[in-house]
CSV table of C-alpha atoms in Angstrom, one decimal:
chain,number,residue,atom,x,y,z
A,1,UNK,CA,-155.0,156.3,-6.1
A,2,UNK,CA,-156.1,152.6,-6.8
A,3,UNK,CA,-159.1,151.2,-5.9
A,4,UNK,CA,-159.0,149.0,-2.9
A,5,UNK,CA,-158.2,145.9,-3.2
A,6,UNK,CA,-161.4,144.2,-1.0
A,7,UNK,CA,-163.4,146.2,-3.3
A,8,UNK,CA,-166.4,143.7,-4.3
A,9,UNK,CA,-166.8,145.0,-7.8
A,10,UNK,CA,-163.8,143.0,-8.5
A,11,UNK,CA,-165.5,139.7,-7.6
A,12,UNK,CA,-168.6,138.2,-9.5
A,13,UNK,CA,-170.3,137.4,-7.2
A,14,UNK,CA,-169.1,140.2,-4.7
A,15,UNK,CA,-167.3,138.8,-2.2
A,16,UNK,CA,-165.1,141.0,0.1
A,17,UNK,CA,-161.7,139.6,1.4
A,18,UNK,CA,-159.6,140.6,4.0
A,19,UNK,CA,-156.7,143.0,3.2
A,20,UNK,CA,-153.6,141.3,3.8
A,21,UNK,CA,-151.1,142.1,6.7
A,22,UNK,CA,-148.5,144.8,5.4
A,23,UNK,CA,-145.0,144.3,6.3
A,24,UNK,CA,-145.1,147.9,7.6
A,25,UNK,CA,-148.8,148.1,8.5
A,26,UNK,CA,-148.5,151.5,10.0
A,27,UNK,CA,-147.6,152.7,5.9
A,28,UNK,CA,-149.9,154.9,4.8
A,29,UNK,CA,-150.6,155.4,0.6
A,30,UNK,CA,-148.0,158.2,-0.8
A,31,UNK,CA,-149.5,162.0,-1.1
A,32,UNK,CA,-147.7,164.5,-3.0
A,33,UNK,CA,-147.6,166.6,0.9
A,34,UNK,CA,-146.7,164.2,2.8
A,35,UNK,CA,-144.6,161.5,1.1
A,36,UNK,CA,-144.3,158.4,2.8
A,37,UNK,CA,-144.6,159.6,6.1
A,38,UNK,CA,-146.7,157.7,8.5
A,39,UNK,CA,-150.5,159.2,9.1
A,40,UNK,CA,-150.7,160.8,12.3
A,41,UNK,CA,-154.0,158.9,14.3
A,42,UNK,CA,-156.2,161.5,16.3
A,43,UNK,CA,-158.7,158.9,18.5
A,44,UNK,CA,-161.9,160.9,19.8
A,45,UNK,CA,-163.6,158.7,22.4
A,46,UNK,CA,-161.9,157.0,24.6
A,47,UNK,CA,-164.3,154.7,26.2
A,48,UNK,CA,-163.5,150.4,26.0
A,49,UNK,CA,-163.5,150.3,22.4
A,50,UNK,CA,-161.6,153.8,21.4
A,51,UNK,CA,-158.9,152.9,24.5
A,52,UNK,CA,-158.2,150.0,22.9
A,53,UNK,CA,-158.0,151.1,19.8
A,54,UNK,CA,-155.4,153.8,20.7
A,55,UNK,CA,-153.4,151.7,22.8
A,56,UNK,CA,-153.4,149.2,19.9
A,57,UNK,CA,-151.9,151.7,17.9
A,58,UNK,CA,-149.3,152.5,20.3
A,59,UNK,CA,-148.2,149.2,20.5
A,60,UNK,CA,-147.5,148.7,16.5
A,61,UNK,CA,-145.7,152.0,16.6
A,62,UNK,CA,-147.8,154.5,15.6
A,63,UNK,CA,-148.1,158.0,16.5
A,64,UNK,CA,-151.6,158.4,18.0
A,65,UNK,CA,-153.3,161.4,20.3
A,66,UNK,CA,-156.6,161.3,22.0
A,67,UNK,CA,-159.1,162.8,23.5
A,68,UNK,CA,-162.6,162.5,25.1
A,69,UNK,CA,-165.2,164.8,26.6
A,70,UNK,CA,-165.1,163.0,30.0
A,71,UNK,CA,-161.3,164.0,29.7
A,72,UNK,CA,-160.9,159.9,30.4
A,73,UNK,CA,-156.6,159.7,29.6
A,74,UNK,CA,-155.0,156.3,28.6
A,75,UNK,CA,-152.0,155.2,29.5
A,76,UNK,CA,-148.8,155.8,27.1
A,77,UNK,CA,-151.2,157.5,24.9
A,78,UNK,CA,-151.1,161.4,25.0
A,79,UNK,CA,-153.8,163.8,25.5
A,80,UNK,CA,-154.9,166.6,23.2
A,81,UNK,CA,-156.7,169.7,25.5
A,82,UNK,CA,-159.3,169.7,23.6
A,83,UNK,CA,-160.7,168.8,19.9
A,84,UNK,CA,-159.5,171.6,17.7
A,85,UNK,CA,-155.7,170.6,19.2
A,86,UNK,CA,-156.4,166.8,17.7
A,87,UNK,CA,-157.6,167.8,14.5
A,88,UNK,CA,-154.6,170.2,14.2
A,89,UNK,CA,-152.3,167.1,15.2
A,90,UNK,CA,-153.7,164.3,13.1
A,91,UNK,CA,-154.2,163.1,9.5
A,92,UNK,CA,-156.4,160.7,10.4
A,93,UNK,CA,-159.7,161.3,12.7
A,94,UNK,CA,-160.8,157.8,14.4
A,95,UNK,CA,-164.5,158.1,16.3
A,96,UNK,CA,-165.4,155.8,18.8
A,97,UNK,CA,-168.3,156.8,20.4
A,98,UNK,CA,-171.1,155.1,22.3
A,99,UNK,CA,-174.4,156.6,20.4
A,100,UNK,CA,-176.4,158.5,17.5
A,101,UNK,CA,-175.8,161.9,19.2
A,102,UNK,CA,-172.6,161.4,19.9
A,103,UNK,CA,-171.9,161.0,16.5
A,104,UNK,CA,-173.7,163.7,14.9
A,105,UNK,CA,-173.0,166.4,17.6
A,106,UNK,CA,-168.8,165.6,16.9
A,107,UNK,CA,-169.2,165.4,13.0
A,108,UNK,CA,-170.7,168.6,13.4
A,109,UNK,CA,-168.0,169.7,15.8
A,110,UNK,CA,-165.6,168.8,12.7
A,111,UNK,CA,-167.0,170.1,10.1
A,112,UNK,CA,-166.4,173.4,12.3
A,113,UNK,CA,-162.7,173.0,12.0
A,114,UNK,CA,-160.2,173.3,9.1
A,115,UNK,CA,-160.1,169.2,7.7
A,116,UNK,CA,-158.0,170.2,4.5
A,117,UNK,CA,-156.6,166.7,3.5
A,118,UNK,CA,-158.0,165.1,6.5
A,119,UNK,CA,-159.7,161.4,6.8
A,120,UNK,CA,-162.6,161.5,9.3
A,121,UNK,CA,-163.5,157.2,9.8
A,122,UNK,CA,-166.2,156.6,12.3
A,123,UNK,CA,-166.5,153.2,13.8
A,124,UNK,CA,-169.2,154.0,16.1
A,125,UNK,CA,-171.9,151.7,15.7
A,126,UNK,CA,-174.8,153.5,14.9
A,127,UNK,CA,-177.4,154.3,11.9
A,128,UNK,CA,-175.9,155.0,8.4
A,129,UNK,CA,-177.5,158.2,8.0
A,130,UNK,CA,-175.4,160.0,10.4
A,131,UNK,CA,-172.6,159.6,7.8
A,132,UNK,CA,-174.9,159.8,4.5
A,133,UNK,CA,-176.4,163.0,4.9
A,134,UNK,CA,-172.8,164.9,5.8
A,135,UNK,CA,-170.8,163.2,3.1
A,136,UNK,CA,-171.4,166.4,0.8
A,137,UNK,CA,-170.2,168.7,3.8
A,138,UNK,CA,-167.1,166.9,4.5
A,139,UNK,CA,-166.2,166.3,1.3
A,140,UNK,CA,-166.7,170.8,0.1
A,141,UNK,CA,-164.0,170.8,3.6
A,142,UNK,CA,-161.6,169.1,2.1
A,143,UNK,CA,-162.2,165.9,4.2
A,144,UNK,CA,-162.5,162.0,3.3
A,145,UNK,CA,-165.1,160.0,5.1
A,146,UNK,CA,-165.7,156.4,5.5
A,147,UNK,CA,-167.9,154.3,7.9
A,148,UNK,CA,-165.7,151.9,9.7
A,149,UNK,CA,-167.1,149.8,12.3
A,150,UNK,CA,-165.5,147.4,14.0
A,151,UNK,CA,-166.9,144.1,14.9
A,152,UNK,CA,-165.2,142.4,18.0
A,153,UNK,CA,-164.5,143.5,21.8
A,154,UNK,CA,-162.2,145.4,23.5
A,155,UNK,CA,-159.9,142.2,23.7
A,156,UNK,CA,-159.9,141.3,20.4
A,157,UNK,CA,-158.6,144.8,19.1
A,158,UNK,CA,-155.6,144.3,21.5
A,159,UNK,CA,-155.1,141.3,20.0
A,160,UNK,CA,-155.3,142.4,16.5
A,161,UNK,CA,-158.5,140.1,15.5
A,162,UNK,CA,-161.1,142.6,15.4
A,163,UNK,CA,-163.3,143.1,11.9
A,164,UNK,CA,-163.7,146.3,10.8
A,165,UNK,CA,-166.2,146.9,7.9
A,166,UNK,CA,-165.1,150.2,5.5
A,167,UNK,CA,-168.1,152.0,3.6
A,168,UNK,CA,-166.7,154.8,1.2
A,169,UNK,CA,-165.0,155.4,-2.1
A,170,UNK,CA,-162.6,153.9,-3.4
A,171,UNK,CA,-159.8,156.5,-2.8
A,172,UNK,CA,-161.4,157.0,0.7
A,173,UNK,CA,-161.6,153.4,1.5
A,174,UNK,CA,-157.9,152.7,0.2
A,175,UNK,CA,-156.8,155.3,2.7
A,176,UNK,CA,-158.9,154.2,5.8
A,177,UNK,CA,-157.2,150.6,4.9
A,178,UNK,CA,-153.8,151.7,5.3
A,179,UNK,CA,-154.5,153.8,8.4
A,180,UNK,CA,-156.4,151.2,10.5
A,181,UNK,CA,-154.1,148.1,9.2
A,182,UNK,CA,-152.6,148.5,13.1
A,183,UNK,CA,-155.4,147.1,14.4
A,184,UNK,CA,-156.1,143.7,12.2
A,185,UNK,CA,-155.6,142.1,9.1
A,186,UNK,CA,-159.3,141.8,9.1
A,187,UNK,CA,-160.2,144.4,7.1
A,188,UNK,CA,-163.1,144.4,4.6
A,189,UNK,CA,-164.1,147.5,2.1
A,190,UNK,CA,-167.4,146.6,1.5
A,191,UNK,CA,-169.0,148.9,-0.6
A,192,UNK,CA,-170.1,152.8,-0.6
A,193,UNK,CA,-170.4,155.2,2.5
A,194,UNK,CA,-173.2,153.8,4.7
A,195,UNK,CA,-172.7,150.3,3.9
A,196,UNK,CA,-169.7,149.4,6.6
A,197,UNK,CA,-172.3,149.9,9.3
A,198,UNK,CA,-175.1,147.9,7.2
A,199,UNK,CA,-172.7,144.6,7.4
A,200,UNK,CA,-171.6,145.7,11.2
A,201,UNK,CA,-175.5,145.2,11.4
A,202,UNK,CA,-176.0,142.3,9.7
A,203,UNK,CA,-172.9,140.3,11.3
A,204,UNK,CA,-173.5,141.6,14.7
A,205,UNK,CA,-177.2,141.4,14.5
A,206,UNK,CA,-177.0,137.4,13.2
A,207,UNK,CA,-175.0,137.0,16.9
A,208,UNK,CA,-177.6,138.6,18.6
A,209,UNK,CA,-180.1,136.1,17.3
A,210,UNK,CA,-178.2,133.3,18.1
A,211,UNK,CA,-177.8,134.3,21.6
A,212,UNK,CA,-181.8,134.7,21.7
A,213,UNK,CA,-181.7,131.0,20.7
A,214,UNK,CA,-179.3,129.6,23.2
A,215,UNK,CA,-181.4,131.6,25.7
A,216,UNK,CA,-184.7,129.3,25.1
A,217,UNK,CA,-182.2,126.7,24.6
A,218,UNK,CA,-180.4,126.8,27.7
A,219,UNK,CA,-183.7,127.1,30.0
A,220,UNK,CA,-185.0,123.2,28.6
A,221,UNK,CA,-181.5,122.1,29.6
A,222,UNK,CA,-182.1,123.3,32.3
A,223,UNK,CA,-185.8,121.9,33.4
A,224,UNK,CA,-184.3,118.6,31.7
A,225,UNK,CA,-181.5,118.9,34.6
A,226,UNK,CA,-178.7,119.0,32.0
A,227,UNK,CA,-175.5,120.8,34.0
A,228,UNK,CA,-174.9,124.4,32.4
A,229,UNK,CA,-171.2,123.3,31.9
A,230,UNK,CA,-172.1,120.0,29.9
A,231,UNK,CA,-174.0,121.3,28.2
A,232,UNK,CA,-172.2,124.5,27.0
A,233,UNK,CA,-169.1,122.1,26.4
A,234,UNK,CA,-170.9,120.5,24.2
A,235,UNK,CA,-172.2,123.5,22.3
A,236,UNK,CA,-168.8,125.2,21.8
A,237,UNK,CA,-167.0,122.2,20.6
A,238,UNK,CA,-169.7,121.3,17.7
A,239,UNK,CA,-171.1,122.7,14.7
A,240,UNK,CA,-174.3,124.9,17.2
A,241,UNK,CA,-171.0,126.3,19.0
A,242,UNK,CA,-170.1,130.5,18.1
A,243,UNK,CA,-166.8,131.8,19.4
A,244,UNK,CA,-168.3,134.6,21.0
A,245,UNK,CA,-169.7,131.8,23.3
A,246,UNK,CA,-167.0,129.6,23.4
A,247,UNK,CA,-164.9,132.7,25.2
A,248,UNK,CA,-167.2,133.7,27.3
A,249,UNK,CA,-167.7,130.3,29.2
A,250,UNK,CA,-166.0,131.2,32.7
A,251,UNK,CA,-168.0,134.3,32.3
A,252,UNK,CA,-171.1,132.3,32.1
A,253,UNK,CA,-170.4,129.7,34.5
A,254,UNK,CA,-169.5,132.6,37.2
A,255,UNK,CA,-165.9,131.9,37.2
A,256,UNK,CA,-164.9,135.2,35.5
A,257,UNK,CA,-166.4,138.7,36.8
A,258,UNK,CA,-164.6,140.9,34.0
A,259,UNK,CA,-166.5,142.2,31.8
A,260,UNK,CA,-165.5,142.4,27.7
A,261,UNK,CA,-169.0,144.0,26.4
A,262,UNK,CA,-172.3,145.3,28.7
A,263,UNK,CA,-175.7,144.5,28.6
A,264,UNK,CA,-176.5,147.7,28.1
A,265,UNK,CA,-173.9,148.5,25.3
A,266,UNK,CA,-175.5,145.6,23.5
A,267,UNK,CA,-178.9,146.7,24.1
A,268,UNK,CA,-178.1,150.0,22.5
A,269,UNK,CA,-176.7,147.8,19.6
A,270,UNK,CA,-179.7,146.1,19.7
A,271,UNK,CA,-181.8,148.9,18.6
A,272,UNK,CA,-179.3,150.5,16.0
A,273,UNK,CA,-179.7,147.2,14.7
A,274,UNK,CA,-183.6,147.1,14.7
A,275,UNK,CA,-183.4,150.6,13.2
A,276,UNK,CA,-181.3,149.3,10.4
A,277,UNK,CA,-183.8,146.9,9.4
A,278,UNK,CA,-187.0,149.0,10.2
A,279,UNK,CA,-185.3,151.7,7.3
A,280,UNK,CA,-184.9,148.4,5.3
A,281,UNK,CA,-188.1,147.7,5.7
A,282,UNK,CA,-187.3,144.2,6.5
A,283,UNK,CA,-188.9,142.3,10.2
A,284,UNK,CA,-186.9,141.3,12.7
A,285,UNK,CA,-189.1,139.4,15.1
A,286,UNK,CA,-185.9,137.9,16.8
A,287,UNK,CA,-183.5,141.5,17.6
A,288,UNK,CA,-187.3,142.5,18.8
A,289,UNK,CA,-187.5,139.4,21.1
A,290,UNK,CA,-183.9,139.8,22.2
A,291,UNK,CA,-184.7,143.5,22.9
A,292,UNK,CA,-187.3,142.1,25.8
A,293,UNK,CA,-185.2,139.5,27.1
A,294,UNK,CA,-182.2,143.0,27.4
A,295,UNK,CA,-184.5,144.8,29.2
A,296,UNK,CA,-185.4,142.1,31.6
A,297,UNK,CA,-181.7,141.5,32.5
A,298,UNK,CA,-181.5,145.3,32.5
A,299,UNK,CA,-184.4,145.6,35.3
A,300,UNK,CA,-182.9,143.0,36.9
A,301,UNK,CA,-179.8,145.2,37.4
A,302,UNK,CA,-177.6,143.5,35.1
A,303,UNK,CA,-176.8,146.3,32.9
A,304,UNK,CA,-173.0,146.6,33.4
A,305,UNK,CA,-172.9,143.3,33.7
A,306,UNK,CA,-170.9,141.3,30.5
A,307,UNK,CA,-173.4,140.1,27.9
A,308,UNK,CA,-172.5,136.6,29.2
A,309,UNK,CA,-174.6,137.4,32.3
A,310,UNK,CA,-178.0,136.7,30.5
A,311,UNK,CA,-177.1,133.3,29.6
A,312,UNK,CA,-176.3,132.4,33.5
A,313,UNK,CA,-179.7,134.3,33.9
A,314,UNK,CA,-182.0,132.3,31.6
A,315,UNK,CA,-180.9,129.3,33.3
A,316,UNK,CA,-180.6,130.1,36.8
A,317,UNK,CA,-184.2,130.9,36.2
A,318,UNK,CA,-185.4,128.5,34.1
């Protein structure tokens, strides 16, 4: 099989692009036992992310099954009973799951079953070495395996503008494009297995920081008396402005209850993230910072509250 074409190697200096949008994005690569039939997606973990994710497939026409533990169903997207009755129905094994062990007890669950020809892509966020240290394993089963976080909420997948960041060979990566090019044409092979969940760190990490900043920023505009809505309208329509802010304004203002990611989901993140660069062995005086400013929303009961909640917070009580 090629190589991918996002791999960095074929950039000096490495820079990873986007694979474009296929005119039949569903298409996987050709294999000698399956032909040009389309790769059957088996979704395990159906919580916000992995629902949207199946149903995302669903709506670009691909066959899809899931399942969960908490035996959680989605609508227009069936059910498998139980695991061994996905992996026996798909070619393609998508994780979504919410933590460490939750990923190591279900790659160990796999590894249990018969993955002959089989691509296992986890886009958990969680530490790299859940994947690293079973890439022997899966590969003497037959299996592919890639790390494939994705970057981007629950609405953004629906919409198709999610990131997701492939770690793995070559040949593994080129397949894992192909699969996942349902869900955006923002998808980046970035390097070897491991390294998809490095640059989920490293992008997802950098907006964590930021939103430590605009925290101490938005508790002098409010001592200085500014109004919450100036001065976020301000923010988002400059160069200081993020997206991920600029969306989550009615959220922030009160306006808008819904909730696209939890304070406690991105507290979670939070310390993946600190882990990440702790194995590094790089600081990260800010993600620490932001982990106390978490667990004050978080004893203050905002935990299922949307991540726009501790920006009200900080300056309500400035």
């Amino acid at each position: 099989m090629a190589p991918s074409r996002c791999t960095p190697a074929r950039r000096a200096p490495p820079e990873p692009r986007a694979v474009a949008a296929r005119a039949a994005p569903c298409q996987g690569p050709p294999r000698p036992d399956r032909g040009l039939r389309m790769d059957r997606i088996g979704v395990i973990g159906l919580g916000r992310m992995g629902a949207a994710m199946a149903a995302r497939f669903v709506a670009q026409g691909v066959p899809v099954t899931g399942w969960t533990r908490s035996g959680r169903a989605v609508d227009r997207v069936p059910a498998a009973p139980d695991l061994a009755a996905l992996v026996a129905v798909s070619d393609v094994l998508v994780l979504s799951l919410f933590d460490d062990a939750a990923v190591a007890e279900m790659l160990d669950r796999l590894l249990d079953m018969d993955l002959s020809g089989r691509l296992v892509a986890d886009t958990s966020t969680v530490v790299p070495g859940h994947v690293t240290s079973r890439a022997d394993r899966f590969a003497r089963a037959g299996a592919m395996l890639v790390d494939a976080p994705v970057s981007g909420g629950p609405e953004m997948v629906a919409a198709g503008t999610c990131g997701v960041f492939i770690g793995g060979t070559p040949e593994a990566a080129a397949r894992a494009e192909a699969a996942l090019a349902p869900l955006s044409a923002r998808i980046f092979h970035v390097g070897p297995l491991g390294t998809g969940l490095v640059m989920k760190t490293v992008n997802n990490a950098l907006m964590q920081s930021y939103t430590a900043g605009l925290v101490e920023q938005l508790r002098i505009a409010a001592r200085a008396g500014l109004p919450l809505e100036t001065a976020l309208t301000i923010l988002c329509g400059g160069p200081a402005g993020l997206p991920m802010v600029r969306d989550r304004v009615p959220r922030i203002l009160g306006d808008d209850p819904s909730v696209g990611f939890p304070v406690s989901g991105v507290a979670k993140d939070n310390a993946v993230f600190r882990r990440v660069a702790a194995e590094a062995g790089v600081a990260a005086p800010t993600l620490d910072a932001f982990a106390a400013i978490l667990a004050g929303a978080m004893d203050d009961g905002l935990a299922g509250d949307d991540i726009a909640a501790i920006m009200r917070r900080a300056y309500r009580d400035a």
